[in-house]
Amino acid sequence: MDTADPSRTTTLELMIGARMRTRRRQLGLSQTDLAERLGVSFQQVQKYERGANRVAASTLLTAAQVLGTSISWLVGEEVSGRDDDEDVFRALARPGALEVLQAFNAISDPKVRAALLALAKEMTAPDGDLQRRLTDL
């Protein structure tokens, strides 16, 4: 890694933070829970997860152990080979994103899942005419 390039360092910090947050939430841990296990404040965990602060190597090792993963995974070296993995992790790191995905996965009826997906797509349509479409339903 070229440490002279601050944007690359920032990208790495954001990636580590997104992965930490996603994994923590998958395990059902609060920021306070993780902070206690890392020996830092929950505010420090917030800063790690936002990529605002760098994670020391010793803290990264402890985080990997607590989160049941590897340092390689946290820094993005263990990937599935897909180019869009980091986009997925950044998206899942947004507040509420993991809950939406978990709720979607909990819907057993495929028709209901399809309807929810169609609604979400309509909500993001560039023409912004969702209100008219909803009243037509």
PDB file of C-alpha atoms in Angstrom, residues 1-18 47-54 90:
ATOM      1  CA  MET A   1       0.000   0.000   0.000  1.00  0.00           C
ATOM      2  CA  ASP A   2       1.272   3.453  -0.863  1.00  0.00           C
ATOM      3  CA  THR A   3       1.117   5.331   2.443  1.00  0.00           C
ATOM      4  CA  ALA A   4       1.892   8.609   0.660  1.00  0.00           C
ATOM      5  CA  ASP A   5      -1.599   8.562  -0.901  1.00  0.00           C
ATOM      6  CA  PRO A   6      -4.030   9.835   1.784  1.00  0.00           C
ATOM      7  CA  SER A   7      -7.112   8.927  -0.273  1.00  0.00           C
ATOM      8  CA  ARG A   8      -6.065   5.279  -0.351  1.00  0.00           C
ATOM      9  CA  THR A   9      -5.530   5.303   3.407  1.00  0.00           C
ATOM     10  CA  THR A  10      -8.964   6.845   3.905  1.00  0.00           C
ATOM     11  CA  THR A  11     -10.516   4.230   1.617  1.00  0.00           C
ATOM     12  CA  LEU A  12      -8.894   1.451   3.653  1.00  0.00           C
ATOM     13  CA  GLU A  13     -10.148   2.942   6.907  1.00  0.00           C
ATOM     14  CA  LEU A  14     -13.676   3.229   5.493  1.00  0.00           C
ATOM     15  CA  MET A  15     -13.530  -0.358   4.251  1.00  0.00           C
ATOM     16  CA  ILE A  16     -12.325  -1.706   7.598  1.00  0.00           C
ATOM     17  CA  GLY A  17     -14.991   0.315   9.409  1.00  0.00           C
ATOM     18  CA  ALA A  18     -17.768  -0.890   7.120  1.00  0.00           C
ATOM     19  CA  LYS A  47     -15.076   6.441  14.872  1.00  0.00           C
ATOM     20  CA  TYR A  48     -13.575   3.145  13.681  1.00  0.00           C
ATOM     21  CA  GLU A  49     -16.809   2.201  11.941  1.00  0.00           C
ATOM     22  CA  ARG A  50     -17.080   5.574  10.202  1.00  0.00           C
ATOM     23  CA  GLY A  51     -13.443   5.377   9.138  1.00  0.00           C
ATOM     24  CA  ALA A  52     -12.682   8.560  11.082  1.00  0.00           C
ATOM     25  CA  ASN A  53      -9.935   6.908  13.153  1.00  0.00           C
ATOM     26  CA  ARG A  54      -7.343   4.351  12.206  1.00  0.00           C
ATOM     27  CA  ARG A  90     -20.462   0.268   2.231  1.00  0.00           C
TER      28      ARG A  90
END
